[in-house]
Amino acid sequence: MRQLYLNRAIAEAVAQEMKRDERVVLIGEDIINRGGGMSTFLGVYDQFPDRCLDMPIAESGFTHFGNGAALAGMRPIVDLMFSDFSALAFDAIVNGAAKFRFNSQGEACVPIVYVMVNGGRGAYTGGVGSGCNHSQCVEGWFQNIPGLKIVAPYYPSDALGLLKASIRDDDPVLFLYAEGSLGVREAVPEEMEPIPLHHAAKIMREGTDLTIVAVQAMVPTALKAVEELEKAGISAELIDPRVLIPLDLEKITASVRKTRRLLVVHEAPSRGGIGAEILSAVTQEALRDMKAARVLGAKNIPVGSGFAESLIIPQVEDVVRAAREVIAQ
């Protein structure tokens, strides 16, 4: 085991997959000189200079370029830096990559991974917020699109294993890593196997009174909330889905059938978010077993910069309060 920061885990996954498969290429802005906008690919260019391509500041253009490379037999990794910038590449992802397999009647596949940092910088954990154009969570934008897979890890070991699996996948994958986790360090095995994208949910804490499903940056927040609830005699089971599409509905539903209560917590606003989709899916499977459920998300306003981010995104006390309300129903 060694200690690995999240950005190093991403760089290691990419380098290992490029070594394993010569079809893997890395494209994006500042890849060569800075290792990408978040320095998540440091050292990759040094090892594979002929397969790292710097792109102009034109996300809508080089994302289509990546799609073309995938259709031509390559396995591109497209770095979009901030997930907010995926709005500029929406056409390529939604009207292009997500539909090529369907439109070709299964003859064409698009093995492409769009890598981007998702959510706030972590003002709720002592960081400084990046503002409304660099702090959005975009999983809700894309969850309605058939043909896409959405991966959303928080911890370095999960990022390493899930990114390797994403690169090997034959379908387009949105790989979202949390901006607030860039400084997170964790013990990671020397040899990390790919983590399958199916059935990927991980039970972080076992409990009997309430199931909490926490998405990405809300996992460490929910962990602290679980500890506070435990002091009050409330046993909460915490699940990190890690992959949002395909969702590990089986594991989440089994937990809810046991606890009979569900709280979904995510950093994005509640309206139209992944939390409502998770709640809906679980309800369809286990309605008769459920006593209460709710979704806790950010306030319905753009994310403020600086310390204001922490006033908008759910805090530990918000999770504790919401959990108590669900328990009381």
Coordinates of C-alpha atoms in Angstrom, one line a residue, residues 25-290:
V25 CA -4.9 8.8 -26.4
L26 CA -5.2 11.8 -24.2
I27 CA -6.5 15.1 -25.5
G28 CA -7.4 18.4 -23.9
E29 CA -6.1 21.9 -23.0
D30 CA -2.7 22.4 -21.3
I31 CA -2.1 18.6 -21.4
I32 CA 1.6 19.0 -22.4
N33 CA 2.9 21.9 -20.2
R34 CA 0.6 21.6 -17.2
G35 CA -0.7 18.1 -17.1
G36 CA -4.2 19.3 -17.7
G37 CA -6.0 22.2 -16.1
M38 CA -6.1 20.5 -12.7
S39 CA -2.7 18.8 -13.1
T40 CA -4.4 15.5 -13.0
F41 CA -2.2 14.1 -15.9
L42 CA 1.2 15.1 -14.6
G43 CA 3.9 12.8 -16.0
V44 CA 1.6 11.2 -18.6
Y45 CA 3.1 13.3 -21.5
D46 CA 6.6 12.5 -20.4
Q47 CA 5.9 8.8 -20.9
F48 CA 3.7 9.0 -24.0
P49 CA 4.5 12.3 -25.9
D50 CA 3.1 10.9 -29.2
R51 CA -0.3 10.2 -27.7
C52 CA -0.9 13.4 -25.7
L53 CA -2.5 16.2 -27.8
D54 CA -2.9 19.8 -26.7
M55 CA -6.2 21.3 -27.9
P56 CA -7.3 24.9 -28.5
I57 CA -9.8 26.5 -26.1
A58 CA -12.7 25.1 -28.1
E59 CA -14.5 22.3 -26.1
S60 CA -17.2 22.0 -28.7
G61 CA -14.6 21.3 -31.4
F62 CA -12.1 18.9 -29.8
T63 CA -14.9 16.9 -28.2
H64 CA -16.2 16.1 -31.7
F65 CA -12.6 15.4 -32.6
G66 CA -12.5 12.9 -29.8
N67 CA -15.7 11.2 -31.0
G68 CA -14.2 10.9 -34.4
A69 CA -11.1 9.3 -33.0
A70 CA -13.2 6.8 -31.1
L71 CA -15.2 5.9 -34.2
A72 CA -11.9 5.4 -36.0
G73 CA -10.7 2.8 -33.5
M74 CA -8.9 4.8 -30.9
R75 CA -9.8 5.0 -27.2
P76 CA -9.7 8.7 -26.4
I77 CA -9.7 10.3 -23.0
V78 CA -11.0 13.9 -23.4
D79 CA -10.2 16.3 -20.6
L80 CA -12.8 19.1 -20.2
M81 CA -11.3 20.5 -17.0
F82 CA -14.4 21.9 -15.2
S83 CA -17.7 20.0 -15.7
D84 CA -19.4 23.4 -16.3
F85 CA -17.5 23.4 -19.6
S86 CA -19.4 20.3 -20.7
A87 CA -22.2 22.7 -21.7
L88 CA -20.0 23.7 -24.6
A89 CA -19.5 20.1 -25.6
F90 CA -23.1 19.1 -25.0
D91 CA -23.8 18.5 -28.7
A92 CA -20.9 16.2 -29.2
I93 CA -21.7 14.2 -26.1
V94 CA -25.5 14.0 -26.2
N95 CA -26.3 14.1 -30.0
G96 CA -23.1 12.4 -31.0
A97 CA -21.4 9.9 -28.7
A98 CA -24.5 8.8 -26.9
K99 CA -26.3 7.8 -30.1
F100 CA -23.7 6.4 -32.5
R101 CA -24.2 2.8 -31.4
F102 CA -28.0 3.1 -31.7
N103 CA -27.8 4.9 -35.1
S104 CA -25.4 2.3 -36.5
Q105 CA -27.6 -0.6 -35.3
G106 CA -24.8 -1.7 -33.0
E107 CA -22.0 -1.8 -35.6
A108 CA -20.2 1.3 -34.2
C109 CA -19.1 1.9 -30.6
V110 CA -17.7 5.0 -29.0
P111 CA -15.1 4.0 -26.4
I112 CA -14.5 7.5 -25.1
V113 CA -14.1 8.9 -21.6
Y114 CA -14.9 12.6 -20.9
V115 CA -12.9 13.5 -17.7
M116 CA -14.0 16.6 -15.8
V117 CA -13.9 18.0 -12.3
N118 CA -17.3 18.2 -10.7
G119 CA -18.9 20.4 -8.0
G120 CA -17.5 22.9 -5.6
R121 CA -13.9 23.4 -4.4
G122 CA -14.9 22.4 -0.9
A123 CA -15.6 25.6 1.0
Y124 CA -17.6 23.3 3.4
T125 CA -14.3 21.6 4.3
G126 CA -12.2 24.7 4.6
G127 CA -11.5 25.4 0.9
V128 CA -12.4 28.5 -1.1
G129 CA -15.3 28.4 -3.5
S130 CA -14.7 28.8 -7.2
G131 CA -18.0 30.5 -8.0
C132 CA -21.1 29.7 -10.1
N133 CA -19.3 29.0 -13.4
H134 CA -16.8 26.5 -12.0
S135 CA -18.7 24.7 -9.2
Q136 CA -21.7 23.1 -10.8
C137 CA -22.6 19.4 -10.6
V138 CA -23.6 18.2 -14.0
E139 CA -24.7 14.6 -13.4
G140 CA -28.3 15.8 -13.5
W141 CA -27.9 17.3 -16.9
F142 CA -26.8 14.0 -18.5
Q143 CA -28.8 11.4 -16.5
N144 CA -31.7 11.7 -18.9
I145 CA -29.6 10.7 -21.9
P146 CA -29.7 7.0 -23.0
G147 CA -26.3 5.7 -24.1
L148 CA -24.1 7.4 -21.5
K149 CA -22.5 6.0 -18.4
I150 CA -21.8 8.4 -15.5
V151 CA -19.0 7.6 -13.0
A152 CA -18.6 9.8 -9.9
P153 CA -16.0 8.7 -7.3
Y154 CA -14.6 10.7 -4.4
Y155 CA -11.7 8.7 -3.0
P156 CA -8.3 8.1 -4.9
S157 CA -8.6 4.3 -4.9
D158 CA -12.1 4.4 -6.4
A159 CA -10.9 7.0 -9.0
L160 CA -8.0 4.8 -10.0
G161 CA -10.0 1.6 -10.3
L162 CA -13.1 3.1 -11.9
L163 CA -11.1 5.2 -14.4
K164 CA -9.3 2.1 -15.6
A165 CA -12.7 0.4 -16.1
S166 CA -14.1 3.5 -17.9
I167 CA -11.2 3.6 -20.4
R168 CA -11.7 -0.1 -21.2
D169 CA -15.5 0.3 -21.6
D170 CA -16.9 0.3 -25.2
D171 CA -19.5 3.0 -24.4
P172 CA -19.1 6.8 -23.8
V173 CA -18.4 7.5 -20.1
L174 CA -18.6 10.7 -18.2
F175 CA -15.9 10.5 -15.5
L176 CA -16.6 13.1 -12.9
Y177 CA -14.1 13.6 -10.1
A178 CA -14.9 15.9 -7.2
E179 CA -13.1 19.2 -7.1
G180 CA -13.2 19.1 -3.3
S181 CA -11.3 15.8 -3.3
L182 CA -8.2 17.0 -5.2
G183 CA -6.2 17.2 -2.0
V184 CA -7.6 13.9 -0.6
R185 CA -4.9 11.3 0.1
E186 CA -5.6 7.6 0.7
A187 CA -3.8 4.3 1.0
V188 CA -4.0 2.6 -2.4
P189 CA -2.7 -0.9 -3.4
E190 CA 0.4 -1.1 -5.5
E191 CA -1.6 -3.1 -8.1
M192 CA -5.1 -1.8 -8.5
E193 CA -7.5 -3.8 -10.6
P194 CA -10.3 -2.1 -12.6
I195 CA -13.5 -1.7 -10.6
P196 CA -16.5 -2.9 -12.7
L197 CA -19.0 -0.1 -13.5
H198 CA -21.9 -2.5 -12.8
H199 CA -22.9 -3.2 -9.1
A200 CA -20.3 -0.6 -8.0
A201 CA -22.1 0.8 -4.9
K202 CA -20.0 0.6 -1.7
I203 CA -21.4 0.3 1.8
M204 CA -19.3 2.7 3.8
R205 CA -21.0 2.1 7.2
E206 CA -23.6 -0.5 8.1
G207 CA -26.7 0.5 10.0
T208 CA -30.3 -0.5 10.8
D209 CA -32.4 2.7 11.2
L210 CA -31.8 4.6 8.1
T211 CA -30.1 4.3 4.7
I212 CA -28.2 7.4 3.5
V213 CA -27.0 7.4 -0.1
A214 CA -24.4 10.1 -0.5
V215 CA -23.1 11.2 -3.9
Q216 CA -19.5 12.1 -4.4
A217 CA -18.3 15.1 -2.3
M218 CA -21.2 14.5 0.1
V219 CA -19.7 11.1 1.2
P220 CA -17.2 12.6 3.8
T221 CA -19.9 15.0 4.9
A222 CA -22.4 12.2 5.4
L223 CA -19.7 10.1 7.2
K224 CA -19.4 12.8 9.8
A225 CA -23.2 13.0 10.0
V226 CA -23.4 9.3 10.6
E227 CA -21.0 9.7 13.5
E228 CA -23.1 12.4 15.0
L229 CA -26.3 10.3 14.6
E230 CA -24.6 7.4 16.3
K231 CA -24.0 9.5 19.4
A232 CA -27.7 10.0 19.5
G233 CA -28.4 6.3 19.2
I234 CA -29.4 6.4 15.5
S235 CA -27.8 3.7 13.4
A236 CA -27.4 4.9 9.8
E237 CA -26.2 2.8 6.9
L238 CA -24.1 4.9 4.4
I239 CA -23.8 3.9 0.8
D240 CA -21.5 5.6 -1.8
P241 CA -23.0 4.6 -5.3
R242 CA -19.6 5.6 -7.0
V243 CA -21.3 4.9 -10.4
L244 CA -24.6 6.8 -11.1
I245 CA -25.3 5.1 -14.4
P246 CA -25.6 2.2 -14.3
L247 CA -26.9 2.6 -10.8
D248 CA -26.4 -0.3 -8.3
L249 CA -30.1 -0.3 -7.5
E250 CA -29.9 -3.8 -6.1
K251 CA -27.6 -2.9 -3.3
I252 CA -29.4 0.3 -2.4
T253 CA -32.8 -1.3 -2.4
A254 CA -31.6 -4.2 -0.2
S255 CA -30.4 -1.6 2.3
V256 CA -33.7 0.3 2.2
R257 CA -35.7 -2.9 2.7
K258 CA -33.7 -3.4 5.9
T259 CA -33.8 0.1 7.3
R260 CA -37.2 1.1 5.7
R261 CA -36.0 4.7 5.4
L262 CA -34.0 6.5 2.8
L263 CA -32.1 9.8 2.6
V264 CA -30.3 10.8 -0.6
V265 CA -27.7 13.6 -0.2
H266 CA -26.0 15.3 -3.1
E267 CA -24.2 18.6 -3.8
A268 CA -26.3 19.6 -6.8
P269 CA -29.7 21.4 -6.2
S270 CA -32.5 18.9 -5.3
R271 CA -34.7 19.9 -8.3
G272 CA -34.1 17.5 -11.2
G273 CA -31.1 16.0 -9.5
I274 CA -29.8 12.4 -9.3
G275 CA -31.3 12.1 -5.8
A276 CA -34.9 12.3 -7.2
E277 CA -34.0 9.6 -9.7
I278 CA -32.5 7.3 -7.1
L279 CA -35.5 7.8 -4.8
S280 CA -37.9 7.1 -7.7
A281 CA -36.1 3.9 -8.7
V282 CA -36.0 2.6 -5.1
T283 CA -39.6 3.5 -4.5
Q284 CA -40.7 1.5 -7.6
E285 CA -38.8 -1.5 -6.2
A286 CA -39.5 -1.3 -2.5
L287 CA -42.5 1.0 -1.9
R288 CA -44.2 -1.4 0.5
D289 CA -41.1 -1.7 2.6
M290 CA -40.5 2.0 3.0

